[in-house]
mmCIF file of C-alpha atoms in Angstrom:
data_model
loop_
_atom_site.group_PDB
_atom_site.id
_atom_site.type_symbol
_atom_site.label_atom_id
_atom_site.label_comp_id
_atom_site.label_asym_id
_atom_site.label_seq_id
_atom_site.Cartn_x
_atom_site.Cartn_y
_atom_site.Cartn_z
ATOM 1 C CA MET V 7 0.085 0.216 0.049
ATOM 2 C CA VAL V 8 0.849 3.422 -1.169
ATOM 3 C CA LYS V 9 2.179 5.568 1.924
ATOM 4 C CA PHE V 10 0.444 9.092 1.607
ATOM 5 C CA LEU V 11 -0.288 10.254 4.861
ATOM 6 C CA LYS V 12 3.287 11.920 5.096
ATOM 7 C CA PRO V 13 4.451 14.917 7.403
ATOM 8 C CA ASN V 14 3.031 18.594 5.914
ATOM 9 C CA LYS V 15 0.100 17.001 4.604
ATOM 10 C CA ALA V 16 -2.845 19.150 5.196
ATOM 11 C CA VAL V 17 -5.881 16.807 6.592
ATOM 12 C CA ILE V 18 -9.202 17.330 7.925
ATOM 13 C CA LEU V 19 -10.520 15.771 11.115
ATOM 14 C CA LEU V 20 -13.947 13.936 11.023
ATOM 15 C CA GLN V 21 -14.453 12.513 14.523
ATOM 16 C CA GLY V 22 -14.405 14.041 18.082
ATOM 17 C CA ARG V 23 -13.938 17.719 19.379
ATOM 18 C CA TYR V 24 -11.992 18.990 16.463
ATOM 19 C CA ALA V 25 -14.568 17.518 13.749
ATOM 20 C CA GLY V 26 -14.117 19.520 10.703
ATOM 21 C CA ARG V 27 -11.092 21.250 11.586
ATOM 22 C CA LYS V 28 -7.964 21.463 9.362
ATOM 23 C CA ALA V 29 -4.863 20.061 10.702
ATOM 24 C CA VAL V 30 -1.182 19.310 9.580
ATOM 25 C CA ILE V 31 0.460 16.075 9.763
ATOM 26 C CA VAL V 32 3.704 16.380 12.011
ATOM 27 C CA LYS V 33 4.654 12.673 12.114
ATOM 28 C CA SER V 34 2.915 9.334 11.575
ATOM 29 C CA PHE V 35 3.076 6.751 13.144
ATOM 30 C CA ASP V 36 1.992 3.486 10.428
ATOM 31 C CA ASP V 37 2.673 0.592 12.394
ATOM 32 C CA GLY V 38 1.393 1.817 15.426
ATOM 33 C CA THR V 39 3.051 2.069 19.298
ATOM 34 C CA ARG V 40 2.862 0.070 22.405
ATOM 35 C CA GLU V 41 -0.373 2.323 23.673
ATOM 36 C CA ARG V 42 -1.770 2.419 20.303
ATOM 37 C CA ALA V 43 -1.552 -0.344 18.114
ATOM 38 C CA TYR V 44 -3.611 1.209 15.503
ATOM 39 C CA GLY V 45 -1.929 3.839 12.828
ATOM 40 C CA HIS V 46 -2.057 7.154 13.750
ATOM 41 C CA CYS V 47 -0.351 10.517 13.750
ATOM 42 C CA LEU V 48 0.574 13.114 15.421
ATOM 43 C CA VAL V 49 -1.311 16.496 14.149
ATOM 44 C CA ALA V 50 -0.926 20.368 14.483
ATOM 45 C CA GLY V 51 -4.214 22.118 13.678
ATOM 46 C CA ILE V 52 -6.461 25.152 13.796
ATOM 47 C CA LYS V 53 -8.978 25.289 16.491
ATOM 48 C CA LYS V 54 -10.278 29.174 15.809
ATOM 49 C CA TYR V 55 -10.017 30.411 12.507
ATOM 50 C CA PRO V 56 -8.508 33.918 11.695
ATOM 51 C CA GLY V 57 -11.404 36.212 10.773
ATOM 52 C CA LYS V 58 -11.934 38.128 7.479
ATOM 53 C CA VAL V 59 -9.701 41.088 6.961
ATOM 54 C CA ILE V 60 -10.281 44.253 5.174
ATOM 55 C CA ARG V 61 -8.782 47.334 4.200
ATOM 56 C CA LYS V 62 -10.390 50.039 6.394
ATOM 57 C CA ASP V 63 -9.673 48.011 9.495
ATOM 58 C CA SER V 64 -7.301 49.400 11.579
ATOM 59 C CA ALA V 65 -4.028 48.000 12.807
ATOM 60 C CA LYS V 66 -5.265 47.054 16.087
ATOM 61 C CA LYS V 67 -8.182 44.944 14.523
ATOM 62 C CA THR V 68 -6.281 43.786 11.754
ATOM 63 C CA ALA V 69 -3.726 42.122 14.434
ATOM 64 C CA LYS V 70 -6.690 40.912 16.405
ATOM 65 C CA LYS V 71 -8.592 39.243 13.173
ATOM 66 C CA SER V 72 -5.439 37.789 12.730
ATOM 67 C CA ARG V 73 -4.904 35.921 15.288
ATOM 68 C CA VAL V 74 -5.487 31.910 15.092
ATOM 69 C CA LYS V 75 -5.997 29.276 17.859
ATOM 70 C CA ALA V 76 -3.753 25.768 17.699
ATOM 71 C CA PHE V 77 -4.162 22.595 18.853
ATOM 72 C CA VAL V 78 -2.119 19.308 18.833
ATOM 73 C CA LYS V 79 -3.428 15.700 19.154
ATOM 74 C CA LEU V 80 -2.825 12.438 18.538
ATOM 75 C CA VAL V 81 -5.290 11.126 15.762
ATOM 76 C CA ASN V 82 -6.167 7.541 14.501
ATOM 77 C CA TYR V 83 -6.133 7.228 10.545
ATOM 78 C CA GLN V 84 -9.937 6.166 10.458
ATOM 79 C CA HIS V 85 -10.594 9.785 11.539
ATOM 80 C CA LEU V 86 -8.820 11.783 9.187
ATOM 81 C CA MET V 87 -9.501 12.908 5.504
ATOM 82 C CA PRO V 88 -6.473 13.626 3.477
ATOM 83 C CA THR V 89 -6.464 16.785 1.010
ATOM 84 C CA ARG V 90 -4.398 17.491 -1.940
ATOM 85 C CA TYR V 91 -2.466 20.458 -0.142
ATOM 86 C CA THR V 92 0.575 20.478 2.088
ATOM 87 C CA LEU V 93 1.918 23.265 4.087
ATOM 88 C CA ASP V 94 5.705 23.775 4.298
ATOM 89 C CA VAL V 95 5.373 25.115 8.169
ATOM 90 C CA ASP V 96 8.029 23.054 10.046
ATOM 91 C CA LEU V 97 6.569 21.978 13.257
ATOM 92 C CA LYS V 98 8.914 18.977 13.788
ATOM 93 C CA ASP V 99 11.054 20.684 16.506
ATOM 94 C CA VAL V 100 8.407 22.218 18.399
ATOM 95 C CA VAL V 101 5.364 19.393 18.240
ATOM 96 C CA SER V 102 6.594 15.706 19.437
ATOM 97 C CA ALA V 103 4.859 12.780 20.712
ATOM 98 C CA ASP V 104 6.299 13.206 24.313
ATOM 99 C CA SER V 105 5.073 17.116 24.321
ATOM 100 C CA LEU V 106 1.482 15.436 24.903
ATOM 101 C CA GLN V 107 2.390 13.827 28.335
ATOM 102 C CA SER V 108 2.037 16.600 30.114
ATOM 103 C CA LYS V 109 0.087 19.758 30.025
ATOM 104 C CA ASP V 110 2.658 21.970 30.421
ATOM 105 C CA LYS V 111 4.661 20.836 27.619
ATOM 106 C CA LYS V 112 1.302 20.670 25.794
ATOM 107 C CA VAL V 113 0.691 24.252 26.472
ATOM 108 C CA THR V 114 4.257 25.587 25.149
ATOM 109 C CA ALA V 115 3.666 23.203 21.930
ATOM 110 C CA CYS V 116 0.414 24.719 21.286
ATOM 111 C CA LYS V 117 1.683 28.170 21.788
ATOM 112 C CA GLU V 118 4.536 27.833 19.586
ATOM 113 C CA THR V 119 2.239 25.930 17.175
ATOM 114 C CA LYS V 120 -0.116 29.092 17.015
ATOM 115 C CA LYS V 121 2.840 31.425 16.608
ATOM 116 C CA ARG V 122 3.922 29.693 13.430
ATOM 117 C CA LEU V 123 0.671 29.347 11.885
ATOM 118 C CA GLU V 124 0.166 32.960 12.579
ATOM 119 C CA GLU V 125 3.549 33.520 10.774
ATOM 120 C CA ARG V 126 1.968 31.561 7.475
ATOM 121 C CA PHE V 127 -1.145 33.018 7.498
ATOM 122 C CA LYS V 128 0.497 36.627 7.248
ATOM 123 C CA THR V 129 2.630 35.650 4.504
ATOM 124 C CA GLY V 130 -0.542 35.389 2.457
ATOM 125 C CA LYS V 131 0.474 31.641 1.464
ATOM 126 C CA ASN V 132 -2.148 28.321 1.780
ATOM 127 C CA ARG V 133 -5.476 30.584 1.975
ATOM 128 C CA TRP V 134 -7.074 27.496 1.735
ATOM 129 C CA PHE V 135 -5.960 25.944 4.908
ATOM 130 C CA PHE V 136 -6.933 29.221 6.992
ATOM 131 C CA THR V 137 -10.498 29.136 5.850
ATOM 132 C CA LYS V 138 -13.165 27.610 7.775
ATOM 133 C CA LEU V 139 -14.881 24.493 6.148
ATOM 134 C CA ARG V 140 -17.708 25.333 4.058
ATOM 135 C CA LEU V 141 -20.880 22.848 4.433
ATOM 136 C CA ILE V 142 -23.166 23.056 1.448
ATOM 137 C CA VAL V 143 -26.664 21.437 1.949
ATOM 138 C CA GLY V 144 -28.436 21.184 -1.010
ATOM 139 C CA ARG V 145 -32.283 20.432 -1.184
ATOM 140 C CA ILE V 146 -33.540 16.971 -2.470
ATOM 141 C CA GLY V 147 -35.936 17.744 -5.312
ATOM 142 C CA LEU V 148 -39.500 16.915 -4.198
#
């Protein structure tokens, strides 16, 4: 089987608290570990998306709208939907599997992830990743 869930791949979470949120794979564990015997990966994603920035906003308001909240989590492969997009944000040195062991390590990893994602948002690249997932509901013909 071809390994396609590689680091820096953008994915959408399908289950749990962050269902419908976009995330990036930091590290994948294809064969599982002792604690988790199934294929899973370490993801860092967006908990709260940035707002829409318009030209007439003041610098203070633009800074507030450009904020991002991040999360770090281990997720089963079954609960991910891969996308065609990749995000070239280097999170390997910030987020690791052992950073999830204690609360303070996880908080520092989330803060650093938030900083890196905000930098990426301000460059204007990867626009799709920083927009909310749109749900298109159509009517069935009656």
